[in-house]
Amino acid sequence: MRRLMMQSPIAIALMWIGLFLTFTLVPLLVLLLHPVPDQRNFWIEFSVALGFIGLAMMAVQFVITARVNRIEASYGIDILLQFHRYTSLVAFFMVLVHPIILFIVEPENLQFLNFPQAPWRAQMAVLGTLAFLAMVVTTIWRKPLKIPYEPWRAFHTVLAILALGLGFGHAIGVSHYLSLFWKAVLWSAIVLVALWLIVYVRLVKPWMMTRHPYVVEEVIPQRGDVWTLALRPIGHQGFRFQPGQFAWLTLNITPFSMREHPFSMSSSGDHPERIEFGIKALGDFTRRIKDIEPGTRAYLDGPYGVFTTDRYWDSAGFVLIAGGIGITPIYSILVTAAERKDDRPFLLIYASQTWDDITFREEIEALKEPLDLTVIHVLRKPTEDWTGETGYVDKELLARYIPLHRGSRHYFICAAPAMMDQVERALFDLDVPVTNVHMEHFNLA
Ligand SMILES: Cc1cc2nc3c(=O)[nH]c(=O)nc-3n(C[C@H](O)[C@H](O)[C@H](O)COP(=O)(O)OP(=O)(O)OC[C@H]3O[C@@H](n4cnc5c(N)ncnc54)[C@H](O)[C@@H]3O)c2cc1C
């Protein structure tokens, strides 16, 4: 019973939301402990409370994005990053409303916007808010602004440190609620923990990765402009993973550079001595994979992710829905199931552009022998003699293949965002319980 409670998604969600609220509200409540400075107008106190909550929420973002396995394992990185986006926007709103209320209630505060004349505490507030604004703008409009991912990520980190540091400096400078030594110490500790997490992610973790290097063993061309990159651990055991999980890959450069990319493992989770990735040539980094020489150094940070059939050991079988390169985690699920002699039924609905584009086509065909596997290929650009499924994976197509007793299976979808949305909606319309549907998004930002 206890185990069920702990594993129920609602119980886990409530637990994390409770922790989030605790970490954002308790530091504020501590400021109200005796002795409390003189009370001012309600709106001023309200605005100050918003400022402090905004600051605490900012600090919590450093925890959310620190790849803490325990938090990540509850939800998966995409949901965590969505949470990060939305709660950061709430924090930004609070930080923005905080001075607006002060300007309305006491218009003489507007003089603090005269930057050269303003005291340092007000200058810090202005600079911190501008850093936060820049962070929000460059994140929401990164693609229209054509900011490449890697520089954006570095810039995002610097802006986050500035926004938090300057916001905290402003609170110390105002020295109203933080005039008491132990309250200032508590808030300093919160900010220092947040900044320590950046040091951990940027320095400690990369240093740990240098002690567990890998070497490229092979680069194998696959159908559909995809290359399998096979890595072997050197001087250590590698890691086991649950099929469907992913890792951050750093290739041919030091892990301190933080130029790492997430890829789902495509090999068996039970073979840490050879870890494979199926990588589609799409951008700067992925187009270079085909030219990587065997012997090249690599580093992995992982495994991460909750997109795995291993979490549903009691499922009667699985429906796997892949589009294009979304096949990689699903292929790992199938390969691992075959090795483990899993005798449950697997249905794979696999959308590709053409028959020749189907990544791992022959390998998947071969898995029909050891597995109870049904494969439905769906082609967007079929040849005239193609008699199989064509077009989009929609409600009608799914209804033809998924079991009548919808809740008896767990459904795993990995594809381009538009296909994932369409399939998710279709499954919902077909009365598949939402708790049975699991998705992996390849576009984090
Ligand atoms: C959980 C997960 C699993 C993935 N598994 C696979 C896989 O098995 N096979 C595969 O081919 N692709 C996979 N991807 C996608 C892969 O990470 C991106 O295609 C790759 O990072 C693009 O890098 P690029 O420089 O070649 O392309 P770019 O043109 O530079 O980037 C294209 C887009 O990819 C994303 N991206 C780029 N760099 C990074 C980065 N360092 N970190 C995060 N996102 C980035 C951004 O959204 C960017 O707009 C996965 C992504 C995620 C999130």
PDB file of C-alpha atoms and ligand atoms in Angstrom, residues 77 142-143 147-150 153 226 246-248 258-266 277-288 325-326 328-329 414 440-445, ligand 1:
ATOM      1  CA  ILE A  77      13.348  16.308 -17.856  1.00  0.00           C
ATOM      2  CA  ARG A 142      15.412  32.282 -28.722  1.00  0.00           C
ATOM      3  CA  LYS A 143      14.483  30.738 -32.075  1.00  0.00           C
ATOM      4  CA  ILE A 147      20.324  32.586 -30.927  1.00  0.00           C
ATOM      5  CA  PRO A 148      22.136  29.230 -31.218  1.00  0.00           C
ATOM      6  CA  TYR A 149      21.476  26.857 -28.327  1.00  0.00           C
ATOM      7  CA  GLU A 150      25.007  26.688 -26.856  1.00  0.00           C
ATOM      8  CA  ARG A 153      22.709  28.302 -22.514  1.00  0.00           C
ATOM      9  CA  VAL A 226      21.292   8.458 -38.951  1.00  0.00           C
ATOM     10  CA  PHE A 246      18.990   9.226 -22.329  1.00  0.00           C
ATOM     11  CA  ALA A 247      22.384  10.707 -21.458  1.00  0.00           C
ATOM     12  CA  TRP A 248      24.224  13.980 -22.125  1.00  0.00           C
ATOM     13  CA  MET A 258      29.641  22.184 -21.163  1.00  0.00           C
ATOM     14  CA  ARG A 259      29.057  21.647 -24.884  1.00  0.00           C
ATOM     15  CA  GLU A 260      26.967  18.545 -24.370  1.00  0.00           C
ATOM     16  CA  HIS A 261      23.942  17.179 -26.187  1.00  0.00           C
ATOM     17  CA  PRO A 262      21.162  14.878 -24.972  1.00  0.00           C
ATOM     18  CA  PHE A 263      20.665  11.571 -26.800  1.00  0.00           C
ATOM     19  CA  SER A 264      18.590   8.507 -25.993  1.00  0.00           C
ATOM     20  CA  MET A 265      20.557   5.290 -25.787  1.00  0.00           C
ATOM     21  CA  SER A 266      19.575   2.975 -28.640  1.00  0.00           C
ATOM     22  CA  PHE A 277      23.241   6.182 -29.705  1.00  0.00           C
ATOM     23  CA  GLY A 278      21.353   6.600 -32.989  1.00  0.00           C
ATOM     24  CA  ILE A 279      22.024  10.177 -34.058  1.00  0.00           C
ATOM     25  CA  LYS A 280      20.278  11.960 -36.911  1.00  0.00           C
ATOM     26  CA  ALA A 281      22.276  14.571 -38.821  1.00  0.00           C
ATOM     27  CA  LEU A 282      20.181  17.685 -38.267  1.00  0.00           C
ATOM     28  CA  GLY A 283      22.412  20.516 -37.018  1.00  0.00           C
ATOM     29  CA  ASP A 284      26.012  21.623 -36.393  1.00  0.00           C
ATOM     30  CA  PHE A 285      26.900  18.882 -33.918  1.00  0.00           C
ATOM     31  CA  THR A 286      24.865  15.993 -35.256  1.00  0.00           C
ATOM     32  CA  ARG A 287      26.126  16.507 -38.830  1.00  0.00           C
ATOM     33  CA  ARG A 288      29.683  15.947 -37.602  1.00  0.00           C
ATOM     34  CA  ILE A 325      14.484   9.604 -35.107  1.00  0.00           C
ATOM     35  CA  GLY A 326      12.030   9.122 -32.212  1.00  0.00           C
ATOM     36  CA  THR A 328      15.946   5.440 -30.793  1.00  0.00           C
ATOM     37  CA  PRO A 329      14.566   5.034 -27.233  1.00  0.00           C
ATOM     38  CA  CYS A 414       8.505   9.702 -29.312  1.00  0.00           C
ATOM     39  CA  GLU A 440       9.682  11.872 -24.763  1.00  0.00           C
ATOM     40  CA  HIS A 441      10.303  15.301 -26.289  1.00  0.00           C
ATOM     41  CA  PHE A 442      13.550  15.721 -28.193  1.00  0.00           C
ATOM     42  CA  ASN A 443      13.235  19.522 -28.220  1.00  0.00           C
ATOM     43  CA  LEU A 444      14.031  20.800 -24.751  1.00  0.00           C
ATOM     44  CA  ALA A 445      14.491  24.450 -25.636  1.00  0.00           C
TER      45      ALA A 445
HETATM   46  C1  LIG B   1      15.798  13.640 -24.131  1.00  0.00           C
HETATM   47  C2  LIG B   1      16.332  13.814 -25.530  1.00  0.00           C
HETATM   48  C3  LIG B   1      16.733  12.720 -26.249  1.00  0.00           C
HETATM   49  C4  LIG B   1      17.213  12.872 -27.543  1.00  0.00           C
HETATM   50  N1  LIG B   1      17.585  11.767 -28.241  1.00  0.00           N
HETATM   51  C5  LIG B   1      18.029  11.891 -29.503  1.00  0.00           C
HETATM   52  C6  LIG B   1      18.418  10.746 -30.260  1.00  0.00           C
HETATM   53  O1  LIG B   1      18.369   9.613 -29.780  1.00  0.00           O
HETATM   54  N2  LIG B   1      18.860  10.937 -31.509  1.00  0.00           N
HETATM   55  C7  LIG B   1      18.949  12.184 -32.077  1.00  0.00           C
HETATM   56  O2  LIG B   1      19.376  12.291 -33.230  1.00  0.00           O
HETATM   57  N3  LIG B   1      18.572  13.294 -31.404  1.00  0.00           N
HETATM   58  C8  LIG B   1      18.125  13.177 -30.119  1.00  0.00           C
HETATM   59  N4  LIG B   1      17.779  14.296 -29.420  1.00  0.00           N
HETATM   60  C9  LIG B   1      17.874  15.604 -30.071  1.00  0.00           C
HETATM   61  C10 LIG B   1      19.323  16.100 -30.045  1.00  0.00           C
HETATM   62  O3  LIG B   1      19.718  16.386 -28.718  1.00  0.00           O
HETATM   63  C11 LIG B   1      19.452  17.372 -30.877  1.00  0.00           C
HETATM   64  O4  LIG B   1      19.085  17.070 -32.198  1.00  0.00           O
HETATM   65  C12 LIG B   1      20.877  17.854 -30.923  1.00  0.00           C
HETATM   66  O5  LIG B   1      21.281  18.264 -29.635  1.00  0.00           O
HETATM   67  C13 LIG B   1      20.940  19.002 -31.903  1.00  0.00           C
HETATM   68  O6  LIG B   1      22.237  19.557 -31.894  1.00  0.00           O
HETATM   69  P1  LIG B   1      22.858  20.189 -33.240  1.00  0.00           P
HETATM   70  O7  LIG B   1      23.974  21.078 -32.826  1.00  0.00           O
HETATM   71  O8  LIG B   1      23.180  19.142 -34.201  1.00  0.00           O
HETATM   72  O9  LIG B   1      21.655  20.983 -33.854  1.00  0.00           O
HETATM   73  P2  LIG B   1      21.257  22.533 -33.738  1.00  0.00           P
HETATM   74  O10 LIG B   1      20.754  22.931 -35.079  1.00  0.00           O
HETATM   75  O11 LIG B   1      22.367  23.334 -33.140  1.00  0.00           O
HETATM   76  O12 LIG B   1      20.076  22.472 -32.708  1.00  0.00           O
HETATM   77  C14 LIG B   1      18.775  22.092 -33.078  1.00  0.00           C
HETATM   78  C15 LIG B   1      17.903  22.132 -31.824  1.00  0.00           C
HETATM   79  O13 LIG B   1      18.325  21.074 -30.951  1.00  0.00           O
HETATM   80  C16 LIG B   1      18.289  21.515 -29.601  1.00  0.00           C
HETATM   81  N5  LIG B   1      19.671  21.506 -29.077  1.00  0.00           N
HETATM   82  C17 LIG B   1      20.810  21.879 -29.672  1.00  0.00           C
HETATM   83  N6  LIG B   1      21.864  21.732 -28.878  1.00  0.00           N
HETATM   84  C18 LIG B   1      21.367  21.249 -27.728  1.00  0.00           C
HETATM   85  C19 LIG B   1      21.943  20.896 -26.493  1.00  0.00           C
HETATM   86  N7  LIG B   1      23.256  21.018 -26.280  1.00  0.00           N
HETATM   87  N8  LIG B   1      21.125  20.450 -25.501  1.00  0.00           N
HETATM   88  C20 LIG B   1      19.802  20.345 -25.688  1.00  0.00           C
HETATM   89  N9  LIG B   1      19.188  20.655 -26.840  1.00  0.00           N
HETATM   90  C21 LIG B   1      19.965  21.096 -27.847  1.00  0.00           C
HETATM   91  C22 LIG B   1      17.752  22.926 -29.604  1.00  0.00           C
HETATM   92  O14 LIG B   1      16.342  22.887 -29.438  1.00  0.00           O
HETATM   93  C23 LIG B   1      18.084  23.413 -30.990  1.00  0.00           C
HETATM   94  O15 LIG B   1      17.219  24.443 -31.416  1.00  0.00           O
HETATM   95  C24 LIG B   1      17.310  14.161 -28.131  1.00  0.00           C
HETATM   96  C25 LIG B   1      16.927  15.265 -27.387  1.00  0.00           C
HETATM   97  C26 LIG B   1      16.464  15.107 -26.099  1.00  0.00           C
HETATM   98  C27 LIG B   1      16.061  16.316 -25.322  1.00  0.00           C
END
